[in-house]
């Protein structure tokens, strides 16, 4: 029996797609449990690059069961587009299941996401404008439309009418925009329903049966720890729970079922969107990392802000998710620097703090306290054994392990499946 949760340990974009794809080879089932198509998972399989937003990265193996859990918000149009993108790219879809309890992203959610960001002006969150926040708002307000509702014409018509009355009031009276038409949305979404119907199931039951049968289940998180709505850098967060606990809620499994938590963490730090970022590099070093690491969003194409590795964040991620192993990614991007810095604490108001602060006001004022380490010049992309890495690269990894208190069981030195140094078994 093996259930492994894989999460992002920073602000997302840690390379979870690559590690999921790597681990998926040994898994029977791969489950997405939160977020939606705000995520962008890039996977390089057999030399070909695939960009996925909603479908679990395990889909690239034909023999896996992939599940979109109840905690995900599904834009059906995007899901169907992604399925045809995979078909065009020659991927044979094995088994894809969708939870009947997952919430649906509706056109008014996307409109609202854009309007709300406009109104926030200089306080904007920098959302992906995919309607994620408004869909989760409706879920929490208990007016959301779930997959199971979409499968029932009358239920869907009733819920859509009630939602549209409320949303159109807002669009017309508050934002001075045009109302959305019921018939257009109803017909289009019923069309989606027919295309998705055969995949809809009680996914919690399917996952439990797999675990009970001794199969290997991999839970693939989206976004990252600091984007968690409770434990992240609120309000500059997403609207779901990317931390490991989110897997229980978003897939319908209990915490005692989880054997291991893999924290994917980049060898440096990046952030998309607004909000404080203590180790951000606004100089040519930051630009170099951005260029070498291709740090541009998979979903929105936005340039990612780049900075040094932050061990305070790493420790925090270990704490809130109970991470058992790190998968350090993009170590190769740091090749060529004379020295590297690791943030080991923050200086704030004349004090040194080593734990992640609760207050965002304080976090904004935090100045990084750095340790400096020698860099390496050798190309590491062909290395397959930890011992074959340059000494400085090994020391960098060992220091991260020491500062965070957990082993870096996987180290990625390039985007390909084979570009992964394995230092222990996961499954
Ligand atoms: P939302 O999830 O679209 O509401 O965006 C909220 C915040 O989360 C913004 O700062 C986004 O840039 C960030 N975000 C959402 N999804 C991702 C992701 O997959 N990677 C990195 N940042 C993300």
Short mmCIF file of C-alpha atoms and ligand atoms in Angstrom, two decimals:
data_model
loop_
_atom_site.label_atom_id
_atom_site.label_comp_id
_atom_site.label_asym_id
_atom_site.label_seq_id
_atom_site.Cartn_x
_atom_site.Cartn_y
_atom_site.Cartn_z
CA UNK A 1 0.00 0.00 0.00
CA UNK A 2 1.62 3.26 -1.03
CA UNK A 3 0.12 6.70 -1.24
CA UNK A 4 2.55 9.48 -1.98
CA UNK A 5 1.62 13.15 -2.03
CA UNK A 6 3.75 15.45 -4.16
CA UNK A 7 3.54 19.16 -3.46
CA UNK A 8 5.18 22.45 -4.39
CA UNK A 9 7.31 23.80 -1.54
CA UNK A 10 7.64 27.42 -2.67
CA UNK A 11 5.36 29.69 -4.75
CA UNK A 12 4.58 27.11 -7.44
CA UNK A 13 6.48 26.44 -10.67
CA UNK A 14 8.94 24.15 -8.86
CA UNK A 15 8.91 21.58 -11.66
CA UNK A 16 6.21 19.36 -10.18
CA UNK A 17 5.18 18.18 -13.66
CA UNK A 18 8.61 16.69 -14.29
CA UNK A 19 8.81 14.94 -10.91
CA UNK A 20 5.21 13.70 -11.17
CA UNK A 21 5.98 12.28 -14.59
CA UNK A 22 9.13 10.65 -13.21
CA UNK A 23 7.32 9.06 -10.25
CA UNK A 24 4.22 8.23 -12.30
CA UNK A 25 6.17 5.56 -14.12
CA UNK A 26 5.92 3.42 -10.98
CA UNK A 27 2.43 4.53 -9.94
CA UNK A 28 -0.88 2.93 -10.88
CA UNK A 29 -3.02 5.98 -10.21
CA UNK A 30 -2.22 9.71 -10.44
CA UNK A 31 -4.63 12.18 -8.82
CA UNK A 32 -4.96 15.98 -9.08
CA UNK A 33 -6.61 17.27 -5.91
CA UNK A 34 -6.84 21.09 -6.04
CA UNK A 35 -6.54 24.15 -8.23
CA UNK A 36 -7.55 24.16 -11.85
CA UNK A 37 -6.14 25.37 -15.11
CA UNK A 38 -4.26 28.13 -13.30
CA UNK A 39 -1.57 25.45 -13.05
CA UNK A 40 0.92 24.81 -15.81
CA UNK A 41 2.88 21.58 -15.70
CA UNK A 42 5.60 21.14 -18.26
CA UNK A 43 6.72 17.58 -18.89
CA UNK A 44 9.43 16.44 -21.27
CA UNK A 45 8.83 12.82 -22.26
CA UNK A 46 11.01 11.03 -24.81
CA UNK A 47 12.47 14.36 -25.89
CA UNK A 48 9.07 15.94 -26.51
CA UNK A 49 7.64 18.78 -24.43
CA UNK A 50 4.05 18.66 -23.17
CA UNK A 51 2.23 21.45 -21.36
CA UNK A 52 -0.63 20.37 -19.13
CA UNK A 53 -2.94 22.52 -17.05
CA UNK A 54 -5.71 20.35 -15.71
CA UNK A 55 -5.07 16.71 -16.53
CA UNK A 56 -2.69 14.87 -14.16
CA UNK A 57 0.83 14.59 -15.56
CA UNK A 58 0.57 10.78 -15.33
CA UNK A 59 -1.57 10.89 -18.49
CA UNK A 60 1.54 10.54 -20.64
CA UNK A 61 1.71 6.85 -19.64
CA UNK A 62 -1.06 4.90 -21.30
CA UNK A 63 -1.42 2.34 -18.52
CA UNK A 64 -2.15 4.77 -15.65
CA UNK A 65 -5.48 5.74 -14.20
CA UNK A 66 -5.63 9.52 -13.90
CA UNK A 67 -8.13 11.17 -11.61
CA UNK A 68 -9.34 14.76 -11.30
CA UNK A 69 -10.47 14.90 -7.69
CA UNK A 70 -13.33 16.76 -6.02
CA UNK A 71 -11.04 19.57 -4.84
CA UNK A 72 -10.23 20.66 -8.39
CA UNK A 73 -12.22 23.37 -10.18
CA UNK A 74 -12.80 22.22 -13.75
CA UNK A 75 -13.17 24.40 -16.80
CA UNK A 76 -14.77 21.82 -19.13
CA UNK A 77 -13.74 23.68 -22.26
CA UNK A 78 -10.10 23.63 -21.17
CA UNK A 79 -10.33 19.96 -20.21
CA UNK A 80 -11.70 18.99 -23.62
CA UNK A 81 -9.12 21.15 -25.39
CA UNK A 82 -6.37 19.48 -23.38
CA UNK A 83 -7.69 16.05 -24.33
CA UNK A 84 -7.64 16.93 -28.03
CA UNK A 85 -4.16 18.50 -27.66
CA UNK A 86 -2.93 15.18 -26.28
CA UNK A 87 -4.68 13.22 -29.03
CA UNK A 88 -3.09 15.44 -31.70
CA UNK A 89 0.30 14.90 -30.06
CA UNK A 90 -0.22 11.14 -30.38
CA UNK A 91 -0.87 10.37 -26.70
CA UNK A 92 -3.28 7.50 -26.20
CA UNK A 93 -5.40 8.29 -23.17
CA UNK A 94 -5.61 5.33 -20.83
CA UNK A 95 -8.19 6.03 -18.17
CA UNK A 96 -9.22 9.51 -17.06
CA UNK A 97 -11.79 9.85 -14.29
CA UNK A 98 -13.48 12.99 -13.01
CA UNK A 99 -15.01 13.41 -9.58
CA UNK A 100 -18.74 14.06 -9.66
CA UNK A 101 -18.25 16.46 -6.75
CA UNK A 102 -15.68 18.72 -8.42
CA UNK A 103 -16.90 22.26 -9.10
CA UNK A 104 -17.25 23.67 -12.59
CA UNK A 105 -15.70 26.94 -13.76
CA UNK A 106 -18.40 28.87 -15.61
CA UNK A 107 -17.94 31.75 -18.08
CA UNK A 108 -19.06 34.25 -15.41
CA UNK A 109 -16.22 33.12 -13.16
CA UNK A 110 -13.66 34.06 -15.80
CA UNK A 111 -15.35 37.45 -16.39
CA UNK A 112 -15.50 38.12 -12.66
CA UNK A 113 -11.84 37.20 -12.14
CA UNK A 114 -10.82 39.91 -14.62
CA UNK A 115 -13.24 42.53 -13.25
CA UNK A 116 -12.21 41.95 -9.64
CA UNK A 117 -8.54 42.33 -10.54
CA UNK A 118 -9.33 45.62 -12.34
CA UNK A 119 -11.14 46.96 -9.28
CA UNK A 120 -8.28 45.96 -6.97
CA UNK A 121 -6.01 48.26 -9.01
CA UNK A 122 -2.68 48.63 -7.19
CA UNK A 123 -3.78 45.95 -4.72
CA UNK A 124 -4.31 43.39 -7.44
CA UNK A 125 -3.32 39.77 -6.69
CA UNK A 126 -1.98 39.08 -10.16
CA UNK A 127 -4.31 36.12 -10.72
CA UNK A 128 -4.16 33.94 -13.83
CA UNK A 129 -7.69 35.23 -14.72
CA UNK A 130 -8.89 31.70 -15.33
CA UNK A 131 -11.88 32.11 -12.98
CA UNK A 132 -10.31 30.04 -10.21
CA UNK A 133 -11.00 32.41 -7.29
CA UNK A 134 -14.64 33.13 -8.24
CA UNK A 135 -15.33 29.38 -8.72
CA UNK A 136 -14.00 28.61 -5.23
CA UNK A 137 -15.99 31.60 -3.90
CA UNK A 138 -19.19 30.03 -5.21
CA UNK A 139 -18.17 26.70 -3.70
CA UNK A 140 -17.74 28.33 -0.29
CA UNK A 141 -20.98 30.29 -0.76
CA UNK A 142 -22.73 26.97 -1.49
CA UNK A 143 -24.09 28.11 -4.83
CA UNK A 144 -21.46 26.41 -7.00
CA UNK A 145 -22.31 24.07 -9.85
CA UNK A 146 -20.70 20.65 -9.55
CA UNK A 147 -19.97 18.04 -12.19
CA UNK A 148 -22.92 15.99 -10.92
CA UNK A 149 -25.24 18.97 -11.49
CA UNK A 150 -23.94 19.43 -15.02
CA UNK A 151 -24.87 15.81 -15.76
CA UNK A 152 -28.53 16.50 -14.93
CA UNK A 153 -30.28 18.85 -17.40
CA UNK A 154 -32.99 20.09 -15.00
CA UNK A 155 -30.66 20.52 -12.05
CA UNK A 156 -28.15 22.34 -14.22
CA UNK A 157 -30.80 24.66 -15.71
CA UNK A 158 -32.09 25.53 -12.25
CA UNK A 159 -28.66 26.22 -10.75
CA UNK A 160 -27.43 28.12 -13.80
CA UNK A 161 -30.55 30.36 -13.74
CA UNK A 162 -30.07 31.19 -10.07
CA UNK A 163 -26.38 31.88 -10.52
CA UNK A 164 -26.86 33.98 -13.62
CA UNK A 165 -29.49 36.17 -11.98
CA UNK A 166 -27.02 36.99 -9.24
CA UNK A 167 -23.97 37.37 -11.48
CA UNK A 168 -25.79 39.44 -14.13
CA UNK A 169 -27.03 41.81 -11.44
CA UNK A 170 -23.42 42.31 -10.49
CA UNK A 171 -22.17 42.70 -14.06
CA UNK A 172 -24.88 45.19 -15.09
CA UNK A 173 -25.52 47.16 -11.88
CA UNK A 174 -22.09 47.22 -10.27
CA UNK A 175 -19.64 46.89 -13.14
CA UNK A 176 -21.76 48.47 -15.92
CA UNK A 177 -21.14 45.51 -18.22
CA UNK A 178 -23.44 43.39 -20.38
CA UNK A 179 -25.42 40.49 -18.96
CA UNK A 180 -24.49 36.95 -19.99
CA UNK A 181 -27.19 34.93 -21.80
CA UNK A 182 -28.61 31.78 -20.24
CA UNK A 183 -29.27 29.93 -23.53
CA UNK A 184 -25.72 30.34 -24.83
CA UNK A 185 -24.12 28.97 -21.68
CA UNK A 186 -26.73 26.25 -21.16
CA UNK A 187 -26.40 24.75 -24.63
CA UNK A 188 -22.61 24.95 -24.69
CA UNK A 189 -22.23 23.34 -21.27
CA UNK A 190 -24.72 20.56 -22.05
CA UNK A 191 -22.50 19.77 -25.03
CA UNK A 192 -19.50 19.54 -22.69
CA UNK A 193 -21.51 17.32 -20.33
CA UNK A 194 -22.10 14.72 -23.03
CA UNK A 195 -18.41 14.60 -23.89
CA UNK A 196 -17.39 14.16 -20.24
CA UNK A 197 -20.19 11.92 -18.95
CA UNK A 198 -18.39 8.58 -19.31
CA UNK A 199 -15.49 9.81 -17.14
CA UNK A 200 -17.59 10.99 -14.19
CA UNK A 201 -17.39 8.85 -11.07
CA UNK A 202 -17.14 8.71 -7.27
CA UNK A 203 -13.38 9.27 -7.36
CA UNK A 204 -12.91 9.04 -3.59
CA UNK A 205 -14.20 5.46 -3.76
CA UNK A 206 -12.01 4.58 -6.76
CA UNK A 207 -8.90 5.95 -5.01
CA UNK A 208 -9.70 4.13 -1.77
CA UNK A 209 -10.22 0.85 -3.61
CA UNK A 210 -6.85 1.30 -5.35
CA UNK A 211 -5.07 1.97 -2.05
CA UNK A 212 -6.79 -1.02 -0.42
CA UNK A 213 -5.77 -3.21 -3.36
CA UNK A 214 -2.14 -2.34 -2.74
CA UNK A 215 -1.76 -0.12 -5.78
CA UNK A 216 0.56 2.86 -5.87
CA UNK A 217 -1.26 6.17 -5.82
CA UNK A 218 0.43 9.48 -6.49
CA UNK A 219 -1.32 12.71 -5.52
CA UNK A 220 -0.11 15.56 -7.69
CA UNK A 221 -0.36 19.00 -6.09
CA UNK A 222 -0.60 22.19 -8.10
CA UNK A 223 0.77 25.65 -7.16
CA UNK A 224 2.84 25.67 -3.96
CA UNK A 225 2.92 26.00 -0.18
CA UNK A 226 3.13 29.80 -0.12
CA UNK A 227 0.11 30.05 -2.42
CA UNK A 228 -2.04 28.04 0.04
CA UNK A 229 -5.10 30.06 1.05
CA UNK A 230 -4.49 29.39 4.78
CA UNK A 231 -0.75 28.87 5.04
CA UNK A 232 0.51 31.01 2.18
CA UNK A 233 1.32 34.68 1.80
CA UNK A 234 -2.31 35.78 2.07
CA UNK A 235 -3.83 37.66 0.22
CA UNK A 236 -1.31 36.93 -2.54
CA UNK A 237 -2.35 33.31 -2.75
CA UNK A 238 -4.58 31.05 -4.78
CA UNK A 239 -7.98 29.93 -3.48
CA UNK A 240 -7.23 26.30 -2.67
CA UNK A 241 -4.94 24.13 -0.52
CA UNK A 242 -1.74 23.18 -2.33
CA UNK A 243 -0.23 21.80 0.91
CA UNK A 244 -0.24 18.04 1.58
CA UNK A 245 -3.38 18.24 3.74
CA UNK A 246 -5.21 19.44 0.63
CA UNK A 247 -4.83 15.95 -0.82
CA UNK A 248 -7.08 14.51 1.89
CA UNK A 249 -9.83 17.04 1.29
CA UNK A 250 -9.46 17.31 -2.45
CA UNK A 251 -9.35 13.58 -3.11
CA UNK A 252 -11.52 12.25 -0.28
CA UNK A 253 -8.92 10.15 1.53
CA UNK A 254 -7.89 10.13 5.19
CA UNK A 255 -4.46 11.32 6.44
CA UNK A 256 -3.59 7.84 7.75
CA UNK A 257 -3.53 6.60 4.15
CA UNK A 258 -0.58 8.81 3.18
CA UNK A 259 2.85 7.20 3.46
CA UNK A 260 5.11 9.89 2.16
CA UNK A 261 5.13 13.56 1.18
CA UNK A 262 7.52 14.71 -1.53
CA UNK A 263 8.24 18.44 -1.51
CA UNK A 264 9.34 19.63 -4.93
CA UNK A 265 11.64 22.59 -4.44
CA UNK A 266 13.67 24.57 -6.92
CA UNK A 267 17.40 25.08 -6.25
CA UNK A 268 16.54 28.80 -6.20
CA UNK A 269 13.26 30.66 -5.69
CA UNK A 270 10.72 32.12 -8.12
CA UNK A 271 7.42 33.87 -7.75
CA UNK A 272 4.72 34.92 -10.24
CA UNK A 273 2.27 37.69 -9.50
CA UNK A 274 2.37 40.23 -6.72
CA UNK A 275 3.51 40.05 -3.09
CA UNK A 276 6.69 40.18 -0.97
CA UNK A 277 9.71 38.04 -1.90
CA UNK A 278 12.74 38.58 0.40
CA UNK A 279 15.42 36.89 -1.71
CA UNK A 280 14.27 38.45 -5.00
CA UNK A 281 17.16 39.48 -7.25
CA UNK A 282 16.42 42.63 -9.20
CA UNK A 283 19.85 42.63 -10.84
CA UNK A 284 21.70 40.80 -13.60
CA UNK A 285 22.02 37.65 -11.44
CA UNK A 286 18.21 37.46 -11.29
CA UNK A 287 18.05 38.02 -15.05
CA UNK A 288 20.61 35.28 -15.63
CA UNK A 289 18.63 32.79 -13.54
CA UNK A 290 15.43 33.82 -15.34
CA UNK A 291 17.07 33.30 -18.74
CA UNK A 292 18.88 30.04 -17.91
CA UNK A 293 15.86 28.58 -16.11
CA UNK A 294 13.34 29.68 -18.79
CA UNK A 295 11.37 31.28 -16.00
CA UNK A 296 8.29 32.31 -17.95
CA UNK A 297 4.83 31.07 -16.96
CA UNK A 298 3.41 27.98 -18.69
CA UNK A 299 -0.11 29.32 -18.23
CA UNK A 300 0.17 33.08 -18.70
CA UNK A 301 3.63 33.53 -20.23
CA UNK A 302 4.46 36.08 -17.51
CA UNK A 303 8.11 36.46 -16.52
CA UNK A 304 8.75 34.88 -13.11
CA UNK A 305 10.55 36.90 -10.47
CA UNK A 306 13.76 35.08 -9.46
CA UNK A 307 15.87 34.98 -6.30
CA UNK A 308 18.22 32.90 -4.15
CA UNK A 309 17.19 29.73 -2.30
CA UNK A 310 15.31 30.53 0.89
CA UNK A 311 15.80 27.93 3.65
CA UNK A 312 13.26 29.67 5.91
CA UNK A 313 10.60 28.88 3.31
CA UNK A 314 11.96 25.33 2.89
CA UNK A 315 11.66 24.66 6.63
CA UNK A 316 8.19 26.18 6.71
CA UNK A 317 7.07 23.93 3.85
CA UNK A 318 8.44 20.89 5.69
CA UNK A 319 6.47 21.94 8.77
CA UNK A 320 3.04 22.62 7.24
CA UNK A 321 3.05 19.59 4.94
CA UNK A 322 5.13 17.11 6.93
CA UNK A 323 7.41 16.73 3.91
CA UNK A 324 9.47 13.54 4.18
CA UNK A 325 11.70 14.03 1.13
CA UNK A 326 12.71 16.89 -1.11
CA UNK A 327 12.94 16.65 -4.87
CA UNK A 328 15.31 19.50 -5.69
CA UNK A 329 14.82 20.70 -9.26
CA UNK A 330 16.76 22.83 -11.74
CA UNK A 331 20.13 22.46 -10.05
CA UNK A 332 21.70 22.81 -13.53
CA UNK A 333 20.39 26.39 -13.79
CA UNK A 334 22.83 27.46 -11.05
CA UNK A 335 25.87 26.29 -13.01
CA UNK A 336 28.30 29.09 -13.86
CA UNK A 337 27.99 31.37 -10.84
CA UNK A 338 31.17 32.03 -8.82
CA UNK A 339 29.25 32.03 -5.57
CA UNK A 340 25.72 31.11 -4.53
CA UNK A 341 23.69 32.45 -1.65
CA UNK A 342 21.27 30.65 0.64
CA UNK A 343 18.94 32.64 2.88
CA UNK A 344 19.12 31.16 6.40
CA UNK A 345 17.04 33.73 8.28
CA UNK A 346 15.47 37.17 8.02
CA UNK A 347 16.54 40.41 9.59
CA UNK A 348 13.55 42.46 10.66
CA UNK A 349 13.36 45.44 13.00
CA UNK A 350 16.91 44.78 14.25
CA UNK A 351 16.12 41.16 15.07
CA UNK A 352 17.07 37.92 13.29
CA UNK A 353 14.18 35.51 12.83
CA UNK A 354 14.51 31.95 11.56
CA UNK A 355 10.85 30.95 11.30
CA UNK A 356 8.45 32.09 8.61
CA UNK A 357 6.51 35.09 10.01
CA UNK A 358 2.73 34.97 10.38
CA UNK A 359 2.28 38.64 9.55
CA UNK A 360 2.56 39.70 5.93
CA UNK A 361 3.39 43.22 7.09
CA UNK A 362 6.46 41.78 8.81
CA UNK A 363 7.26 39.46 5.90
CA UNK A 364 7.32 42.53 3.64
CA UNK A 365 10.01 44.09 5.82
CA UNK A 366 12.16 40.96 6.04
CA UNK A 367 15.70 41.30 4.72
CA UNK A 368 17.47 38.04 3.88
CA UNK A 369 20.40 36.87 5.99
CA UNK A 370 22.68 35.01 3.60
CA UNK A 371 25.27 32.31 3.75
CA UNK A 372 27.57 32.29 0.76
CA UNK A 373 28.85 29.10 -0.87
CA UNK A 374 31.21 28.45 -3.77
CA UNK A 375 29.51 27.75 -7.11
CA UNK A 376 30.55 25.30 -9.85
CA UNK A 377 31.35 25.74 -13.54
CA UNK A 378 31.00 22.16 -14.84
CA UNK A 379 27.96 21.08 -16.87
CA UNK A 380 25.89 18.83 -14.60
CA UNK A 381 23.11 17.89 -17.02
CA UNK A 382 24.64 14.48 -17.83
CA UNK A 383 25.32 13.48 -14.23
CA UNK A 384 23.27 10.49 -13.01
CA UNK A 385 24.95 9.71 -9.66
CA UNK A 386 25.12 12.13 -6.74
CA UNK A 387 28.81 11.34 -6.26
CA UNK A 388 29.54 12.51 -9.83
CA UNK A 389 28.30 16.04 -9.19
CA UNK A 390 31.00 18.70 -8.70
CA UNK A 391 31.93 18.99 -5.03
CA UNK A 392 30.45 22.49 -4.76
CA UNK A 393 27.10 21.22 -6.14
CA UNK A 394 27.10 18.32 -3.67
CA UNK A 395 27.84 20.71 -0.82
CA UNK A 396 25.02 22.98 -1.92
CA UNK A 397 22.53 20.08 -1.76
CA UNK A 398 23.92 18.83 1.55
CA UNK A 399 23.57 22.32 3.06
CA UNK A 400 19.94 22.51 1.95
CA UNK A 401 19.32 19.14 3.59
CA UNK A 402 21.00 20.30 6.78
CA UNK A 403 19.03 23.53 6.93
CA UNK A 404 15.67 21.88 6.24
CA UNK A 405 16.21 18.69 8.21
CA UNK A 406 15.09 16.26 5.50
CA UNK A 407 16.84 14.35 2.70
CA UNK A 408 16.89 15.48 -0.91
CA UNK A 409 16.01 12.06 -2.30
CA UNK A 410 15.66 13.28 -5.88
CA UNK A 411 17.76 15.93 -7.63
CA UNK A 412 16.83 17.09 -11.13
CA UNK A 413 19.54 18.37 -13.43
CA UNK A 414 17.46 18.97 -16.56
CA UNK A 415 13.89 18.68 -17.84
CA UNK A 416 14.14 15.13 -19.28
CA UNK A 417 12.84 12.07 -17.41
CA UNK A 418 16.32 10.60 -17.33
CA UNK A 419 17.87 13.80 -15.97
CA UNK A 420 17.08 12.84 -12.40
CA UNK A 421 19.55 11.77 -9.71
CA UNK A 422 17.89 9.17 -7.49
CA UNK A 423 19.29 8.82 -3.97
CA UNK A 424 16.63 6.50 -2.54
CA UNK A 425 13.38 4.71 -3.31
CA UNK A 426 10.11 6.66 -3.22
CA UNK A 427 7.62 3.94 -4.17
P1 LIG B 1 -5.23 32.38 -9.20
O1 LIG B 1 -4.89 31.02 -8.74
O2 LIG B 1 -5.39 32.48 -10.70
O3 LIG B 1 -6.38 32.98 -8.45
O4 LIG B 1 -3.98 33.34 -8.86
C1 LIG B 1 -3.63 33.66 -7.53
C2 LIG B 1 -2.11 33.72 -7.36
O5 LIG B 1 -1.57 32.42 -7.52
C3 LIG B 1 -1.39 34.60 -8.40
O6 LIG B 1 -0.28 35.22 -7.77
C4 LIG B 1 -0.92 33.61 -9.43
O7 LIG B 1 0.20 34.08 -10.15
C5 LIG B 1 -0.56 32.43 -8.53
N1 LIG B 1 -0.63 31.15 -9.23
C6 LIG B 1 -1.72 30.44 -9.53
N2 LIG B 1 -1.38 29.29 -10.15
C7 LIG B 1 -0.05 29.26 -10.19
C8 LIG B 1 0.90 28.29 -10.67
O8 LIG B 1 0.56 27.21 -11.15
N3 LIG B 1 2.21 28.63 -10.52
C9 LIG B 1 2.60 29.78 -9.95
N4 LIG B 1 1.77 30.70 -9.49
C10 LIG B 1 0.45 30.44 -9.60
#
